[in-house]
Every structure is written in structure tokens, then in C-alpha cells.
Short mmCIF file of C-alpha atoms in Angstrom, two decimals:
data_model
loop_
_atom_site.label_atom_id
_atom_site.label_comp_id
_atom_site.label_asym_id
_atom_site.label_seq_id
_atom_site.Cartn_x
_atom_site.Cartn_y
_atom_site.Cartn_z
CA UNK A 1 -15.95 -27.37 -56.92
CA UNK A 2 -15.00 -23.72 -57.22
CA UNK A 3 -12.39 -22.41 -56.13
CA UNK A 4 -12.20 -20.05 -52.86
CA UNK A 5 -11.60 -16.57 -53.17
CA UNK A 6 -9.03 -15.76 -50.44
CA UNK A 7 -9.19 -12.75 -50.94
CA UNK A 8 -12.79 -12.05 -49.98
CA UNK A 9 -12.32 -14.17 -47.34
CA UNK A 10 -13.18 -12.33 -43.82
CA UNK A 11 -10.38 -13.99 -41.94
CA UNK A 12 -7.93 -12.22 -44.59
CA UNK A 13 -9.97 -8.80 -44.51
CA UNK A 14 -9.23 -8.21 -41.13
CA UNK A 15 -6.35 -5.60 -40.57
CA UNK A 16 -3.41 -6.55 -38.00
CA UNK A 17 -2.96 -3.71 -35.72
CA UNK A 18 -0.06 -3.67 -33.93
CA UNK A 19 -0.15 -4.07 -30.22
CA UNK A 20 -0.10 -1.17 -28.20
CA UNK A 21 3.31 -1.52 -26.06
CA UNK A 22 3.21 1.54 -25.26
CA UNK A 23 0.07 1.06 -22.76
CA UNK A 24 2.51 -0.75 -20.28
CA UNK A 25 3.60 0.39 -17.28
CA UNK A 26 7.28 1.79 -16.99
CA UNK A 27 9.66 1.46 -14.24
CA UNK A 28 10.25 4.18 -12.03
CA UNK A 29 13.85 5.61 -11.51
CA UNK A 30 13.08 6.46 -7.98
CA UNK A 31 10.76 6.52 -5.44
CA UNK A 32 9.93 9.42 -2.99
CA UNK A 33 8.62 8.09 0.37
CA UNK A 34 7.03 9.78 3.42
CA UNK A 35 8.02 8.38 6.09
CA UNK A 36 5.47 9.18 9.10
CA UNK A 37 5.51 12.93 7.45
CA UNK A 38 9.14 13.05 6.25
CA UNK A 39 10.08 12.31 2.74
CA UNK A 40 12.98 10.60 1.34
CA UNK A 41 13.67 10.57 -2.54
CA UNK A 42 15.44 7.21 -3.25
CA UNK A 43 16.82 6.12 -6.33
CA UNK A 44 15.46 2.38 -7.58
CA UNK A 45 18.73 0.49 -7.51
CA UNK A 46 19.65 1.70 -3.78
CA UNK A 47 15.92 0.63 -2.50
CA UNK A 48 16.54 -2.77 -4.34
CA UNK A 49 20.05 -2.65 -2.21
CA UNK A 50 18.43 -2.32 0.91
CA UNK A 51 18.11 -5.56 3.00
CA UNK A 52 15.11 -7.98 2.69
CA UNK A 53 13.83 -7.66 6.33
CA UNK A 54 13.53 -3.88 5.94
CA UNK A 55 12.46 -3.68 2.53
CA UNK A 56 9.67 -5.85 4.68
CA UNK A 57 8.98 -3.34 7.42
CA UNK A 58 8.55 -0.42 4.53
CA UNK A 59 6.36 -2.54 2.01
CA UNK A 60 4.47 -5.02 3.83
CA UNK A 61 2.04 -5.41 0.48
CA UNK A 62 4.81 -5.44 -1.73
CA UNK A 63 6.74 -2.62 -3.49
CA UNK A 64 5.93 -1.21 -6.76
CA UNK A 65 8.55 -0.14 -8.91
CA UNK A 66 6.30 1.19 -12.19
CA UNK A 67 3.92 3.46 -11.92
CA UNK A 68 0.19 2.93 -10.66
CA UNK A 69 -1.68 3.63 -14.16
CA UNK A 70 -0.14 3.50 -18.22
CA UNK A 71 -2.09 6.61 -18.59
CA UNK A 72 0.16 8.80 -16.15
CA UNK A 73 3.08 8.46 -18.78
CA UNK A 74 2.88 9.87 -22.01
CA UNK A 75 6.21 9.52 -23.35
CA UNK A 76 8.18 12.69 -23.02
CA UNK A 77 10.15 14.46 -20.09
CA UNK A 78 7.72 14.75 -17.71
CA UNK A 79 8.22 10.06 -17.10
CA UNK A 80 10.99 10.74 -14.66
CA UNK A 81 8.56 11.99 -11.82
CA UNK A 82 8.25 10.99 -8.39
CA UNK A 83 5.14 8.99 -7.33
CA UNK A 84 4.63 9.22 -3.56
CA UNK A 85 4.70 5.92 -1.80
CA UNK A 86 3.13 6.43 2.41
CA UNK A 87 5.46 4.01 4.53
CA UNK A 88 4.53 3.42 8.33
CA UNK A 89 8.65 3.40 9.35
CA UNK A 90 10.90 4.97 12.04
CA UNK A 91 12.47 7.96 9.68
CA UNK A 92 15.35 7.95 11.53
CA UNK A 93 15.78 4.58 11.31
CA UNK A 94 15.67 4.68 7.42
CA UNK A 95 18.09 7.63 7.67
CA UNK A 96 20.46 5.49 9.45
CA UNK A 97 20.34 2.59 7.15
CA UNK A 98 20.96 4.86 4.11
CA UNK A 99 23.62 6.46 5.60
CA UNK A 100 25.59 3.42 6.65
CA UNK A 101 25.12 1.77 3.21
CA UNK A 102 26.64 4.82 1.70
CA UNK A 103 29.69 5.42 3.71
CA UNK A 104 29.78 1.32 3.34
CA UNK A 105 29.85 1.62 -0.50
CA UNK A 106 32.17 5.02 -1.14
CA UNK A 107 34.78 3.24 1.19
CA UNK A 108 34.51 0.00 -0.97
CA UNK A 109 34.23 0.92 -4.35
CA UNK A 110 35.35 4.61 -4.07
CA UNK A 111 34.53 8.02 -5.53
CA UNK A 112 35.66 10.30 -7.99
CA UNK A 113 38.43 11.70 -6.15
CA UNK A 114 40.02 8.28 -4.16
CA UNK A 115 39.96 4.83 -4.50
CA UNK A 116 37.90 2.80 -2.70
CA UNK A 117 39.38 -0.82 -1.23
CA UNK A 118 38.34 -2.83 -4.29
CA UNK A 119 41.02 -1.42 -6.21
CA UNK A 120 43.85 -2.48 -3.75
CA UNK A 121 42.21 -6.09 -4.25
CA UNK A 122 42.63 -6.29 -7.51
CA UNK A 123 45.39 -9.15 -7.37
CA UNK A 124 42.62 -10.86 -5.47
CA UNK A 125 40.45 -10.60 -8.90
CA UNK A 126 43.31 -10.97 -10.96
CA UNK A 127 44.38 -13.98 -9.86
CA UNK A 128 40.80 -15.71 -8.66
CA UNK A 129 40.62 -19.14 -9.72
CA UNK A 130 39.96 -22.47 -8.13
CA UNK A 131 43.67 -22.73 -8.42
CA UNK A 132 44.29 -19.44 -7.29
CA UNK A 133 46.39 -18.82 -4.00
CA UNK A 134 43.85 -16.41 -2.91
CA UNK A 135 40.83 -19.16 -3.13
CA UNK A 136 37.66 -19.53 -4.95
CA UNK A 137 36.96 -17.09 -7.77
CA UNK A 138 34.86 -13.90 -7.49
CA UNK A 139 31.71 -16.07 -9.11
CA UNK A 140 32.00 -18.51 -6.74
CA UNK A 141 33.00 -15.85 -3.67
CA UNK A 142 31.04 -12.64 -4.16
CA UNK A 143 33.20 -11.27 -0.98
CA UNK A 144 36.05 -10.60 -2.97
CA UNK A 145 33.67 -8.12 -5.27
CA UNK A 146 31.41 -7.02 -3.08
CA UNK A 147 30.72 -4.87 0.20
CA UNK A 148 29.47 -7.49 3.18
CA UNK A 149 27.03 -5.43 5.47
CA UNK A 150 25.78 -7.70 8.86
CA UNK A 151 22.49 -6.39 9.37
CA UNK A 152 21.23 -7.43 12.99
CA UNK A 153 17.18 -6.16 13.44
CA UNK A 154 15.18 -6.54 17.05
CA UNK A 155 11.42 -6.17 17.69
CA UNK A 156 10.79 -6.24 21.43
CA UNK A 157 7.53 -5.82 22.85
CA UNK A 158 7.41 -5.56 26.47
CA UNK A 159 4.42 -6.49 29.15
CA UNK A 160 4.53 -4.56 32.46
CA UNK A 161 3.11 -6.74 35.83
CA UNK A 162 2.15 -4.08 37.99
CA UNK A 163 2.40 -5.22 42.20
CA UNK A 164 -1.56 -6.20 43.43
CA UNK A 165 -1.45 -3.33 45.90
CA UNK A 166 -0.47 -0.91 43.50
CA UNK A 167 -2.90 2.03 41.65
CA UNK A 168 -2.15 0.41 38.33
CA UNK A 169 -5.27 -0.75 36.71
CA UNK A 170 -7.96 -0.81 33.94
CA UNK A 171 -11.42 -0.21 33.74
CA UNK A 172 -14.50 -2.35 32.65
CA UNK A 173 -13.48 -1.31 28.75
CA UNK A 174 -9.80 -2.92 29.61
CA UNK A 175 -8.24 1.07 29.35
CA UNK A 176 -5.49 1.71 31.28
CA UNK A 177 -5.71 4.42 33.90
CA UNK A 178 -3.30 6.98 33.97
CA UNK A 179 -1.01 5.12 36.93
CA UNK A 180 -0.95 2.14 34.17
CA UNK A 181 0.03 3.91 31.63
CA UNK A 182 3.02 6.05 33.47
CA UNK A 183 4.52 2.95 34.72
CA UNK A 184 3.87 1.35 31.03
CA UNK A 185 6.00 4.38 29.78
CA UNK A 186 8.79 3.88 32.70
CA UNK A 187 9.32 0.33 31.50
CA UNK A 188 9.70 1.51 28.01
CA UNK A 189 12.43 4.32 28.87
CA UNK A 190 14.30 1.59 31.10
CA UNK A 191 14.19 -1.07 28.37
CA UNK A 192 15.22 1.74 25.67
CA UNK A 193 18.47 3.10 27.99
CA UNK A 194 19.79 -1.26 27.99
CA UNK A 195 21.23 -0.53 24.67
CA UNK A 196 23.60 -3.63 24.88
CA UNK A 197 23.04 -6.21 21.79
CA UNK A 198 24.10 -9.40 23.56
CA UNK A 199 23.32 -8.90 27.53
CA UNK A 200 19.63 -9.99 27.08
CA UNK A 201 20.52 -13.38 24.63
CA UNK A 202 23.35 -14.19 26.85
CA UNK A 203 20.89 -14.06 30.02
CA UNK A 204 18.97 -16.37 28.29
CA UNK A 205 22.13 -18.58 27.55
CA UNK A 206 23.30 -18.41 30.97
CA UNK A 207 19.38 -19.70 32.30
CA UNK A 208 18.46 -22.43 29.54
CA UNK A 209 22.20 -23.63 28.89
CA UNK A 210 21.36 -23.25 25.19
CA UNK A 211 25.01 -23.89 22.83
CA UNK A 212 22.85 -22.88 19.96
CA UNK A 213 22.67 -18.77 21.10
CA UNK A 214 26.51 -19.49 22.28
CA UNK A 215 27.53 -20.35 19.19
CA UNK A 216 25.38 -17.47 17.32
CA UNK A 217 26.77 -14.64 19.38
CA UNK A 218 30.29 -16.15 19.47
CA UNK A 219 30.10 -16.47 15.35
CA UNK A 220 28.29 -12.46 15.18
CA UNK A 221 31.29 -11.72 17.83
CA UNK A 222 33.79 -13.40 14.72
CA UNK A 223 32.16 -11.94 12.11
CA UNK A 224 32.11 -8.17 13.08
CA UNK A 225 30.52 -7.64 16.22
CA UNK A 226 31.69 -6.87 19.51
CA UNK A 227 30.41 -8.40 22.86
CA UNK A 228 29.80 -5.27 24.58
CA UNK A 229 28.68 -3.61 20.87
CA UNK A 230 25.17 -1.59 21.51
CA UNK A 231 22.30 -1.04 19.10
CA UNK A 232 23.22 1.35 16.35
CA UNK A 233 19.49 2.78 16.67
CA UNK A 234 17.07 1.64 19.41
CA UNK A 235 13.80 3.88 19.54
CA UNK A 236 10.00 3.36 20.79
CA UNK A 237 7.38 2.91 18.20
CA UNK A 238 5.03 5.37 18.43
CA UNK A 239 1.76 4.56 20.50
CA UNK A 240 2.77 0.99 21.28
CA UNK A 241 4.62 -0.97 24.11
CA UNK A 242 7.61 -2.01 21.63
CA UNK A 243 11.00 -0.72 20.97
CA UNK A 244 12.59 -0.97 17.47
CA UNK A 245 16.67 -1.27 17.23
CA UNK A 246 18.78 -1.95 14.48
CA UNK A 247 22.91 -2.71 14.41
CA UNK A 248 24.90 -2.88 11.13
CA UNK A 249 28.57 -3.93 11.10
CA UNK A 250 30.84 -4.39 8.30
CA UNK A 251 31.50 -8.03 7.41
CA UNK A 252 34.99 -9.38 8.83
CA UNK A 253 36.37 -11.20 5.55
CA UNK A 254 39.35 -11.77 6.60
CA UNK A 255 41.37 -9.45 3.97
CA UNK A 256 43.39 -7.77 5.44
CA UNK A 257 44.85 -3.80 3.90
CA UNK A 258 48.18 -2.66 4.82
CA UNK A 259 50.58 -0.66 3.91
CA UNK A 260 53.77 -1.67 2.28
CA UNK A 261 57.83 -0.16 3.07
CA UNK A 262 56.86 2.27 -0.13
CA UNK A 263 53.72 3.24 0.89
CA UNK A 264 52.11 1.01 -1.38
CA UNK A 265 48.63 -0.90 -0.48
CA UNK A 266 49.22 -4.58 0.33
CA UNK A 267 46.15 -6.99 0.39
CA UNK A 268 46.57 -10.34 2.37
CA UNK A 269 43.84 -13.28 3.04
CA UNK A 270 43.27 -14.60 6.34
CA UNK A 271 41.58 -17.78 5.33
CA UNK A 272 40.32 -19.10 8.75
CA UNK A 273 38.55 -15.44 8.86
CA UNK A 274 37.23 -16.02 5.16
CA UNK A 275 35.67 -19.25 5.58
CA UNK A 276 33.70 -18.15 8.48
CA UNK A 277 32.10 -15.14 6.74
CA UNK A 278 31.49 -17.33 3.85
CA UNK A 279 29.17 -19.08 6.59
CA UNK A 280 27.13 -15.77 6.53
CA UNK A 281 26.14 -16.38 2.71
CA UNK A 282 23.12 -18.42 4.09
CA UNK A 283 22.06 -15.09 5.20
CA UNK A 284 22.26 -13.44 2.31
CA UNK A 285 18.40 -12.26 0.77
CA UNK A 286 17.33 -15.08 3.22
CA UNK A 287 16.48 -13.30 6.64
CA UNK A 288 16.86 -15.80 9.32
CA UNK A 289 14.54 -15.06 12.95
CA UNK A 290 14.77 -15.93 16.57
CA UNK A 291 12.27 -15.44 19.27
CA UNK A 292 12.34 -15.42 22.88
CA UNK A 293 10.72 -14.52 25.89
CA UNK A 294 12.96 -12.65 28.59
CA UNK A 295 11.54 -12.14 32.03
CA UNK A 296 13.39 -9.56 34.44
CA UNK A 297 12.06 -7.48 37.40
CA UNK A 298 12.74 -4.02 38.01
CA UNK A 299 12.58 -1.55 40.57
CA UNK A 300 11.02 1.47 39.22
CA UNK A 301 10.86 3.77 41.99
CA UNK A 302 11.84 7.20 42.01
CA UNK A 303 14.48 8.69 44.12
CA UNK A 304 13.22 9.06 47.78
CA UNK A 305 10.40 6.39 47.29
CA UNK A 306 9.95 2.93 48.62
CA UNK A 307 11.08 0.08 46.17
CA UNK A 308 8.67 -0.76 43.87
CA UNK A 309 9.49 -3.75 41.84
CA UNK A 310 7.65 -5.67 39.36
CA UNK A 311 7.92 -7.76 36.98
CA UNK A 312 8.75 -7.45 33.53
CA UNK A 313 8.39 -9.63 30.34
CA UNK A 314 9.50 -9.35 26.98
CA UNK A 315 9.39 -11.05 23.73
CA UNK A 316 12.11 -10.40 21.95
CA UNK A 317 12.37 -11.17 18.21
CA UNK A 318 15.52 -11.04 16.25
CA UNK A 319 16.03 -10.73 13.07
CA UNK A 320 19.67 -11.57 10.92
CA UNK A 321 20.80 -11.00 7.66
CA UNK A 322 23.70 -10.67 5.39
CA UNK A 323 23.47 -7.55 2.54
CA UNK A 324 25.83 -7.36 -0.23
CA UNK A 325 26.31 -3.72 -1.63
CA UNK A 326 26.60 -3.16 -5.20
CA UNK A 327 27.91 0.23 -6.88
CA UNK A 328 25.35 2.85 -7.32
CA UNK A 329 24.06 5.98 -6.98
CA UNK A 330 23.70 8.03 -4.57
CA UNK A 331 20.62 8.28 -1.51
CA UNK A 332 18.97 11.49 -2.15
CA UNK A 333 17.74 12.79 1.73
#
């Protein structure tokens, strides 16, 4: 039998091209957002930073961190650019998240010019091992190396009963007539001046004998929170019977910073303190919701005028979660 020529062979003839990396899609350093006509320029790592439930709210189809098409980038200086990203969220909301997380981290980790409180725990790091004095070590307890933010999110939508003999009505279409509508905005602006966190859950306690909310506002009320604490930022949404609010509260570890006879820093633990924050690691990138319906009525009449009471229902949904804050960069505005 003769022998095959290899080398006329059309497997062998065909030339190996190299695969075209360069086609795929690069990361983005940062995103700029508009925000209901305002932007924000964000850097990746701090959106990445931001908690899960409102990394939710501003992506509800997912975020996108390269850009849209391999053809936009061509290699050279003009990759770092902005692609904009239209999010249907409260800007002032987003301000006040950003803002909190970056006072948060600067007082943690520091600046240039001062030391932040992770470098007065450095004994903590130091000596962190399962034998260790001061407890677990920092891989097994990321509080010792990280800034703990309580992030505490609520969603109420509210339903207005207007009185039978009242002007308050719809027509055939189910529209709301212009008496409807003013006493739909009343309801709003008295729900949106009740800026107290735990009045409306502890209501609910108080009716339903429930040990479950007891014990979730008295372990918030451990962890950071106040009982008579208010919403950091409570606002309507725009064109809808629902009011947005949002608190954030530094995690209670339990380490405590004081200063020593010289002047010195001294770190101590407080381990009861420490164990229940580690609690709030089931939180953490794993948003946890309750929902309940709150039924009060109101007297909405105006100085001078008979009462007018009716009732008022809302469904409330909460939303809690524990952030851990990492160094980065910082929030452009």
C-alpha cells in the first residue's frame, strides 16, 4: 500500500489562526447612571459594594459591567469611557446610600491624612487565632476586617377607604375624581411625616402577640438601632400610592475604642456584643423580607372642619440586610 503523503493532506493544509481575544467584551471601570434625569458616575468596585436589595431596585434585569458591543473598544485611551446606564431610582435616595458608605469606609479604614479605626485594631489582627484572646480569626470573623453597615429598606403602599357619604369616587373607567385623588395625596403626606422605624411593627406586635417581630426589633435595637430611631430617607414614589424609606446604622460589634492615660488608642472586645452581630452574618448578600398589612384610621380633616375619618390600610414590606464595606475608591457625584 503506498504510503500517505501528510503533507498534502487537507487536514494539515489548513492554517491555525489564532483566536481573536480581542473581540471580547471588557469590563468597565465605572458606570455613569441617570437617575430619573440626574447622573451619578460610580466607580465598579463601589457599585459591587452597594447592598444586594438595592443593587435590586437599580438593575432589576441585571447589571452589566462590560460594555454592550466588542466593537465600541478598540484598544487605546478612549476604553475608559462612560456608558450610560437609565435607572428608575429615588436620586436622593442613591445619594444617601453613597454618602453613608463613604463616611462609613474613611472612618474605618482611613485616609491619607488620619487613620481610620482598623489601625487601632491591629492587636485584634495580630493576635487572631482560634486560640486567640480576642476570638475567632479575621477568616473566620470578617468583623474584625471589615466595616458592618445594617441596611434596613421599607416599601409601603397604602389604600385610602374613603367614608360612603363622602365626594370621593371613580368613574365608569375606575379614574379617580379629583376629591379621590386629594384625599389619596393627604394619606400619603400623613404616612410620609410617621417617620418612626419601629411604631408601625410594634403596633402589629402589640395586636397579634407575635415574639417573632419582638425579638427582631429587640435584636435591630442590640445591634445598632434605636427604638425611637426614624427613617434615614422616607420619600413618595413618584405617581404612585407608595412611600420608599431607607435606615442605615453602623453595626454594634462590640469593640470598643478608647483612649488610654497617654493618649494612646486602646481596643477592647465585648464578647456578648460580638456574638450577637455575628448573628447578622446570615444577612450578609442574603436579603431577608417581611410583609405585613397595617390597618389604622385617620382623621383627615382640616382645621375648622368636621372630623372626617377613614380608614387606612397598608402593606408594608421590609426589607434587611447586612453590607460589609471593603476599601475603595471614591463615589464620584
Amino acid at each position: 500500500m503506498a504510503a500517505v503523503n501528510l503533507s498534502n493532506s487537507p487536514i494539515t493544509q489548513v492554517s491555525q489562526t489564532p483566536v481573536q481575544t480581542n473581540l471580547q467584551p471588557q469590563l468597565l471601570t465605572r458606570l455613569l447612571l441617570d437617575l430619573r434625569g440626574r447622573r451619578f458616575s460610580v466607580d465598579r468596585e463601589n457599585i459591587l459594594s452597594l447592598p444586594e436589595s438595592v443593587l435590586l431596585c437599580l438593575f432589576p434585569n441585571g447589571l452589566v459591567l462590560s460594555r454592550q458591543s466588542a466593537a465600541l473598544s478598540d484598544g487605546g485611551d478612549n476604553d475608559d469611557y462612560e456608558e450610560l446606564y437609565g435607572v428608575d431610582f429615588d436620586p436622593d435616595c442613591f445619594e444617601f446610600v453613597l454618602t453613608f458608605f463613604q463616611h462609613a469606609r474613611e472612618e474605618f479604614y482611613g485616609t491619607g491624612n488620619s487613620p481610620g479605626l482598623l489601625a487601632a485594631q491591629q492587636q485584634l489582627l495580630d493576635g487572631g487565632s482560634p486560640t486567640s484572646d480576642f476570638g475567632p480569626s479575621p477568616s473566620q470573623n470578617p468583623l474584625l476586617t471589615k466595616q458592618a453597615i445594617i441596611v434596613l429598606r421599607e416599601e409601603l403602599e397604602y389604600f385610602s377607604i374613603p367614608p360612603k357619604e363622602g365626594k370621593e369616587a371613580t368613574d365608569a373607567r375606575g379614574i379617580a375624581n379629583d376629591a379621590l385623588l386629594d384625599l389619596k395625596r393627604k394619606c400619603g403626606d400623613y404616612l410620609l411625616h410617621k417617620r418612626n422605624i419601629f411604631t408601625a411593627l410594634q403596633r402589629n406586635v402589640n395586636k397579634e402577640n407575635n415574639l417573632a417581630e419582638q425579638h427582631l426589633i429587640d435584636m435591630l435595637c442590640m445591634s445598632g438601632f434605636d427604638r425611637d430611631d426614624e427613617w434615614g430617607y422616607r420619600a413618595m414614589e413618584p405617581s404612585r400610592c407608595c412611600i420608599s424609606s431607607i435606615a442605615l446604622v453602623l453595626l454594634k460589634t462590640g469593640i470598643v475604642h478608647a483612649a488610654g492615660p497617654t493618649g494612646e488608642r486602646q481596643v477592647s472586645v465585648d464578647y456578648n456584643q460580638m456574638a450577637t452581630a455575628q448573628k447578622l452574618l446570615l444577612f450578609w448578600r442574603k436579603p431577608a423580607r417581611k410583609c405585613w398589612w397595617d390597618g389604622i384610621e385617620v382623621d383627615l380633616a382640616d382645621q375648622g372642619e368636621p372630623d372626617k375619618v377613614i380608614k387606612l390600610w397598608a402593606r408594608r414590606v421590609w426589607t434587611l440586610e447586612l453590607s460589609l464595606v471593603s476599601p475603595s475608591s471614591t463615589w464620584y457625584f
